[in-house]
PDB file of C-alpha atoms in Angstrom:
ATOM      1  CA  MET A   1     265.934 103.061 134.245  1.00 57.00           C
ATOM      2  CA  GLY A   2     264.590  99.796 135.617  1.00 58.00           C
ATOM      3  CA  THR A   3     263.447  99.054 139.113  1.00 63.00           C
ATOM      4  CA  THR A   4     265.089  96.360 141.059  1.00 68.00           C
ATOM      5  CA  GLU A   5     263.071  94.221 143.366  1.00 76.00           C
ATOM      6  CA  GLN A   6     264.465  93.606 146.754  1.00 83.00           C
ATOM      7  CA  ARG A   7     264.276  90.213 148.227  1.00 87.00           C
ATOM      8  CA  PRO A   8     262.800  90.014 151.726  1.00 87.00           C
ATOM      9  CA  SER A   9     265.336  89.491 154.425  1.00 88.00           C
ATOM     10  CA  LEU A  10     265.539  86.272 156.414  1.00 85.00           C
ATOM     11  CA  LYS A  11     264.163  88.160 159.425  1.00 88.00           C
ATOM     12  CA  GLU A  12     261.091  89.302 157.435  1.00 87.00           C
ATOM     13  CA  ILE A  13     260.481  85.775 156.114  1.00 87.00           C
ATOM     14  CA  ARG A  14     260.592  84.347 159.651  1.00 90.00           C
ATOM     15  CA  ALA A  15     258.192  87.042 160.902  1.00 89.00           C
ATOM     16  CA  LYS A  16     255.780  86.262 158.052  1.00 88.00           C
ATOM     17  CA  ILE A  17     255.923  82.519 158.848  1.00 89.00           C
ATOM     18  CA  ARG A  18     255.266  83.252 162.549  1.00 90.00           C
ATOM     19  CA  ARG A  19     252.238  85.398 161.625  1.00 89.00           C
ATOM     20  CA  GLN A  20     250.860  82.675 159.365  1.00 90.00           C
ATOM     21  CA  ARG A  21     251.359  80.013 162.070  1.00 90.00           C
ATOM     22  CA  TYR A  22     249.656  82.266 164.618  1.00 87.00           C
ATOM     23  CA  ILE A  23     246.688  82.835 162.311  1.00 87.00           C
ATOM     24  CA  SER A  24     246.497  79.106 161.557  1.00 86.00           C
ATOM     25  CA  HIS A  25     246.616  78.284 165.286  1.00 86.00           C
ATOM     26  CA  CYS A  26     243.861  80.833 166.032  1.00 85.00           C
ATOM     27  CA  LEU A  27     241.659  79.459 163.249  1.00 84.00           C
ATOM     28  CA  LYS A  28     242.109  75.907 164.550  1.00 84.00           C
ATOM     29  CA  ALA A  29     241.307  77.050 168.096  1.00 85.00           C
ATOM     30  CA  VAL A  30     238.019  78.545 166.876  1.00 85.00           C
ATOM     31  CA  LEU A  31     236.990  76.282 164.002  1.00 85.00           C
ATOM     32  CA  LEU A  32     237.609  72.878 165.607  1.00 87.00           C
ATOM     33  CA  PRO A  33     235.321  73.475 168.631  1.00 89.00           C
ATOM     34  CA  ALA A  34     232.756  75.219 166.416  1.00 87.00           C
ATOM     35  CA  GLY A  35     232.815  72.292 163.993  1.00 86.00           C
ATOM     36  CA  PHE A  36     232.479  69.807 166.857  1.00 90.00           C
ATOM     37  CA  LEU A  37     229.572  71.804 168.296  1.00 91.00           C
ATOM     38  CA  PHE A  38     227.888  71.982 164.879  1.00 91.00           C
ATOM     39  CA  LEU A  39     228.324  68.231 164.316  1.00 89.00           C
ATOM     40  CA  THR A  40     226.961  67.496 167.805  1.00 92.00           C
ATOM     41  CA  LEU A  41     223.951  69.718 167.128  1.00 91.00           C
ATOM     42  CA  ILE A  42     223.227  68.007 163.805  1.00 91.00           C
ATOM     43  CA  LEU A  43     223.543  64.520 165.339  1.00 87.00           C
ATOM     44  CA  THR A  44     221.270  65.517 168.245  1.00 85.00           C
ATOM     45  CA  LEU A  45     218.658  66.850 165.831  1.00 86.00           C
ATOM     46  CA  LEU A  46     218.815  63.661 163.769  1.00 83.00           C
ATOM     47  CA  VAL A  47     218.475  61.446 166.850  1.00 82.00           C
ATOM     48  CA  PHE A  48     215.487  63.402 168.156  1.00 80.00           C
ATOM     49  CA  THR A  49     213.891  63.570 164.708  1.00 81.00           C
ATOM     50  CA  PHE A  50     214.142  59.883 163.860  1.00 85.00           C
ATOM     51  CA  TYR A  51     214.673  57.964 167.112  1.00 91.00           C
ATOM     52  CA  LEU A  52     213.440  59.920 170.143  1.00 93.00           C
ATOM     53  CA  ALA A  53     210.507  62.116 171.072  1.00 92.00           C
ATOM     54  CA  VAL A  54     209.848  64.366 174.062  1.00 93.00           C
ATOM     55  CA  PHE A  55     206.429  64.641 175.709  1.00 94.00           C
ATOM     56  CA  ASN A  56     205.042  66.524 178.682  1.00 94.00           C
ATOM     57  CA  ILE A  57     202.672  64.704 181.032  1.00 95.00           C
ATOM     58  CA  GLU A  58     199.372  66.496 181.590  1.00 94.00           C
ATOM     59  CA  GLY A  59     197.091  65.113 184.261  1.00 95.00           C
ATOM     60  CA  ILE A  60     197.312  62.486 186.962  1.00 96.00           C
ATOM     61  CA  SER A  61     196.180  59.343 185.137  1.00 96.00           C
ATOM     62  CA  MET A  62     199.661  57.773 185.199  1.00 97.00           C
ATOM     63  CA  GLU A  63     200.490  58.497 188.835  1.00 95.00           C
ATOM     64  CA  PRO A  64     202.447  57.306 190.705  1.00 93.00           C
ATOM     65  CA  SER A  65     204.642  56.206 187.764  1.00 95.00           C
ATOM     66  CA  LEU A  66     204.494  59.562 185.964  1.00 96.00           C
ATOM     67  CA  LYS A  67     203.367  62.811 187.509  1.00 95.00           C
ATOM     68  CA  HIS A  68     201.663  65.914 186.121  1.00 95.00           C
ATOM     69  CA  ASN A  69     204.226  68.142 184.322  1.00 95.00           C
ATOM     70  CA  ASP A  70     206.870  65.398 184.074  1.00 96.00           C
ATOM     71  CA  THR A  71     208.793  65.467 180.825  1.00 96.00           C
ATOM     72  CA  VAL A  72     209.372  62.056 179.273  1.00 97.00           C
ATOM     73  CA  ILE A  73     211.656  60.761 176.531  1.00 95.00           C
ATOM     74  CA  ALA A  74     210.226  58.113 174.200  1.00 96.00           C
ATOM     75  CA  LEU A  75     211.944  55.804 171.757  1.00 96.00           C
ATOM     76  CA  ARG A  76     210.112  56.032 168.442  1.00 95.00           C
ATOM     77  CA  THR A  77     209.052  52.425 167.899  1.00 96.00           C
ATOM     78  CA  LYS A  78     205.951  50.400 167.300  1.00 95.00           C
ATOM     79  CA  ASP A  79     207.533  47.351 168.948  1.00 95.00           C
ATOM     80  CA  VAL A  80     205.943  47.399 172.396  1.00 97.00           C
ATOM     81  CA  ARG A  81     205.272  44.749 175.019  1.00 97.00           C
ATOM     82  CA  ALA A  82     202.948  44.282 177.962  1.00 97.00           C
ATOM     83  CA  PHE A  83     203.611  46.742 180.811  1.00 97.00           C
ATOM     84  CA  ASP A  84     205.485  49.226 178.566  1.00 98.00           C
ATOM     85  CA  ILE A  85     204.325  52.818 178.929  1.00 98.00           C
ATOM     86  CA  ILE A  86     203.608  54.192 175.474  1.00 98.00           C
ATOM     87  CA  ALA A  87     202.653  57.415 173.740  1.00 97.00           C
ATOM     88  CA  PHE A  88     199.966  57.142 171.063  1.00 97.00           C
ATOM     89  CA  TYR A  89     197.534  59.202 169.035  1.00 96.00           C
ATOM     90  CA  SER A  90     193.870  59.154 169.959  1.00 95.00           C
ATOM     91  CA  ARG A  91     191.451  61.559 168.300  1.00 91.00           C
ATOM     92  CA  SER A  92     194.256  64.058 167.428  1.00 91.00           C
ATOM     93  CA  LYS A  93     195.626  64.030 170.962  1.00 95.00           C
ATOM     94  CA  ILE A  94     198.719  62.315 172.287  1.00 96.00           C
ATOM     95  CA  LEU A  95     198.007  60.081 175.268  1.00 97.00           C
ATOM     96  CA  ILE A  96     200.441  58.217 177.494  1.00 97.00           C
ATOM     97  CA  LYS A  97     199.294  54.949 179.085  1.00 98.00           C
ATOM     98  CA  ARG A  98     200.533  51.497 180.097  1.00 98.00           C
ATOM     99  CA  VAL A  99     200.118  48.471 177.799  1.00 98.00           C
ATOM    100  CA  ILE A 100     198.028  45.884 179.645  1.00 98.00           C
ATOM    101  CA  ALA A 101     197.466  43.394 176.820  1.00 98.00           C
ATOM    102  CA  THR A 102     198.976  42.770 173.405  1.00 98.00           C
ATOM    103  CA  PRO A 103     197.517  41.499 170.105  1.00 98.00           C
ATOM    104  CA  SER A 104     195.233  38.441 170.285  1.00 98.00           C
ATOM    105  CA  GLN A 105     194.938  38.533 174.085  1.00 98.00           C
ATOM    106  CA  THR A 106     191.606  38.772 175.917  1.00 98.00           C
ATOM    107  CA  VAL A 107     191.061  41.393 178.626  1.00 98.00           C
ATOM    108  CA  ASP A 108     188.406  41.361 181.323  1.00 98.00           C
ATOM    109  CA  ILE A 109     187.957  43.711 184.271  1.00 97.00           C
ATOM    110  CA  LYS A 110     185.951  42.669 187.317  1.00 96.00           C
ATOM    111  CA  GLU A 111     183.702  45.064 189.252  1.00 95.00           C
ATOM    112  CA  ASP A 112     186.368  45.427 191.974  1.00 95.00           C
ATOM    113  CA  GLY A 113     188.945  46.532 189.346  1.00 96.00           C
ATOM    114  CA  THR A 114     190.835  43.240 189.097  1.00 97.00           C
ATOM    115  CA  VAL A 115     192.249  42.929 185.576  1.00 98.00           C
ATOM    116  CA  LEU A 116     192.442  39.529 183.895  1.00 98.00           C
ATOM    117  CA  VAL A 117     194.425  38.859 180.735  1.00 98.00           C
ATOM    118  CA  ASP A 118     193.675  35.532 179.076  1.00 98.00           C
ATOM    119  CA  GLY A 119     191.862  34.497 182.265  1.00 97.00           C
ATOM    120  CA  ARG A 120     194.847  35.154 184.571  1.00 98.00           C
ATOM    121  CA  VAL A 121     194.827  37.896 187.197  1.00 98.00           C
ATOM    122  CA  LEU A 122     197.309  40.602 186.282  1.00 96.00           C
ATOM    123  CA  ARG A 123     199.846  41.449 188.994  1.00 94.00           C
ATOM    124  CA  GLU A 124     200.004  45.247 189.010  1.00 95.00           C
ATOM    125  CA  ASP A 125     202.424  46.598 191.629  1.00 93.00           C
ATOM    126  CA  TYR A 126     202.354  50.016 189.934  1.00 94.00           C
ATOM    127  CA  VAL A 127     198.629  50.527 190.732  1.00 94.00           C
ATOM    128  CA  LYS A 128     197.905  52.060 194.148  1.00 90.00           C
ATOM    129  CA  GLU A 129     194.160  51.448 194.140  1.00 93.00           C
ATOM    130  CA  LYS A 130     192.133  49.051 192.010  1.00 93.00           C
ATOM    131  CA  SER A 131     189.123  50.520 190.238  1.00 94.00           C
ATOM    132  CA  ARG A 132     187.028  49.527 187.258  1.00 94.00           C
ATOM    133  CA  GLY A 133     186.913  53.224 186.402  1.00 91.00           C
ATOM    134  CA  LYS A 134     184.926  54.659 183.539  1.00 89.00           C
ATOM    135  CA  CYS A 135     184.290  51.584 181.430  1.00 95.00           C
ATOM    136  CA  SER A 136     181.988  52.036 178.428  1.00 96.00           C
ATOM    137  CA  ILE A 137     183.104  49.028 176.368  1.00 96.00           C
ATOM    138  CA  SER A 138     181.730  45.504 176.464  1.00 96.00           C
ATOM    139  CA  LEU A 139     183.991  43.162 178.405  1.00 97.00           C
ATOM    140  CA  PRO A 140     185.690  40.809 177.929  1.00 98.00           C
ATOM    141  CA  VAL A 141     187.400  42.120 174.791  1.00 98.00           C
ATOM    142  CA  THR A 142     189.684  40.102 172.524  1.00 98.00           C
ATOM    143  CA  LEU A 143     192.287  42.191 170.742  1.00 98.00           C
ATOM    144  CA  LYS A 144     192.911  41.994 167.011  1.00 98.00           C
ATOM    145  CA  GLU A 145     196.359  41.320 165.511  1.00 97.00           C
ATOM    146  CA  ASP A 146     197.317  45.003 165.492  1.00 97.00           C
ATOM    147  CA  GLU A 147     195.693  46.179 168.751  1.00 98.00           C
ATOM    148  CA  PHE A 148     196.893  46.897 172.281  1.00 98.00           C
ATOM    149  CA  PHE A 149     194.824  47.424 175.425  1.00 98.00           C
ATOM    150  CA  VAL A 150     196.131  50.354 177.476  1.00 98.00           C
ATOM    151  CA  MET A 151     195.217  51.709 180.896  1.00 98.00           C
ATOM    152  CA  GLY A 152     196.406  54.512 183.127  1.00 97.00           C
ATOM    153  CA  ASP A 153     197.952  53.611 186.486  1.00 97.00           C
ATOM    154  CA  GLN A 154     195.422  55.835 188.305  1.00 96.00           C
ATOM    155  CA  ARG A 155     192.483  53.618 187.349  1.00 95.00           C
ATOM    156  CA  ALA A 156     189.648  55.662 188.862  1.00 95.00           C
ATOM    157  CA  VAL A 157     190.363  58.762 186.723  1.00 95.00           C
ATOM    158  CA  SER A 158     192.126  57.467 183.606  1.00 96.00           C
ATOM    159  CA  LEU A 159     190.493  57.627 180.186  1.00 96.00           C
ATOM    160  CA  ASP A 160     191.993  54.740 178.270  1.00 97.00           C
ATOM    161  CA  SER A 161     191.024  51.582 176.336  1.00 98.00           C
ATOM    162  CA  ARG A 162     188.049  51.127 178.697  1.00 97.00           C
ATOM    163  CA  ALA A 163     186.404  54.173 177.072  1.00 97.00           C
ATOM    164  CA  ASP A 164     184.583  53.412 173.824  1.00 95.00           C
ATOM    165  CA  PHE A 165     185.859  56.620 172.194  1.00 96.00           C
ATOM    166  CA  ILE A 166     189.465  55.466 172.748  1.00 96.00           C
ATOM    167  CA  GLY A 167     189.205  51.658 172.717  1.00 97.00           C
ATOM    168  CA  PRO A 168     192.129  49.385 171.885  1.00 98.00           C
ATOM    169  CA  VAL A 169     195.109  51.210 170.381  1.00 98.00           C
ATOM    170  CA  LYS A 170     196.111  50.235 166.863  1.00 98.00           C
ATOM    171  CA  ARG A 171     199.832  49.674 166.253  1.00 97.00           C
ATOM    172  CA  GLU A 172     199.835  52.399 163.584  1.00 97.00           C
ATOM    173  CA  HIS A 173     198.784  54.989 166.210  1.00 97.00           C
ATOM    174  CA  ILE A 174     201.691  54.208 168.540  1.00 97.00           C
ATOM    175  CA  LEU A 175     204.351  56.917 168.634  1.00 96.00           C
ATOM    176  CA  GLY A 176     206.805  55.178 170.905  1.00 96.00           C
ATOM    177  CA  ARG A 177     207.775  53.567 174.190  1.00 97.00           C
ATOM    178  CA  ILE A 178     208.573  55.826 177.143  1.00 97.00           C
ATOM    179  CA  LEU A 179     212.196  55.331 178.207  1.00 95.00           C
ATOM    180  CA  PHE A 180     212.433  57.650 181.200  1.00 91.00           C
ATOM    181  CA  ALA A 181     211.096  60.788 182.832  1.00 92.00           C
ATOM    182  CA  VAL A 182     213.236  63.893 183.197  1.00 84.00           C
TER     183      VAL A 182
END
């Protein structure tokens, strides 16, 4: 005696199709947002790995522009100009200062704190109080082709290119240009 297979009824086929559509709809409702979130996370990681960096400000040397405990976002670049605020390595520390002079320029600082670049007085609206600060280098100084002269905005307390143990910043030590504070 053989067994006969029964064909599913039209009602059973429709119920099976509805179940499959429901499962497909549920999977799309979960997988599409999860995939979007995953892609967003990957893109964010790539951007921060290759294009941006985050730093925390410690100290008051950049006040009033940047304050202690500010968090800043920097664009990873070595292409910087005068007056940019940059992050750079100095003696295994990361420092954040303002570019005062660029390659081949000559910097001099008078006793009253007036800064001259190539013999012209620098207009510095971001500095509250002029000060020669702690200056242990011989002035004037002419920068080499790959050097930048940096100073903090709080001149009396900032350790920057005026200190012989920091000196002019080489392009290779620059991490990036500060875009904004958070």
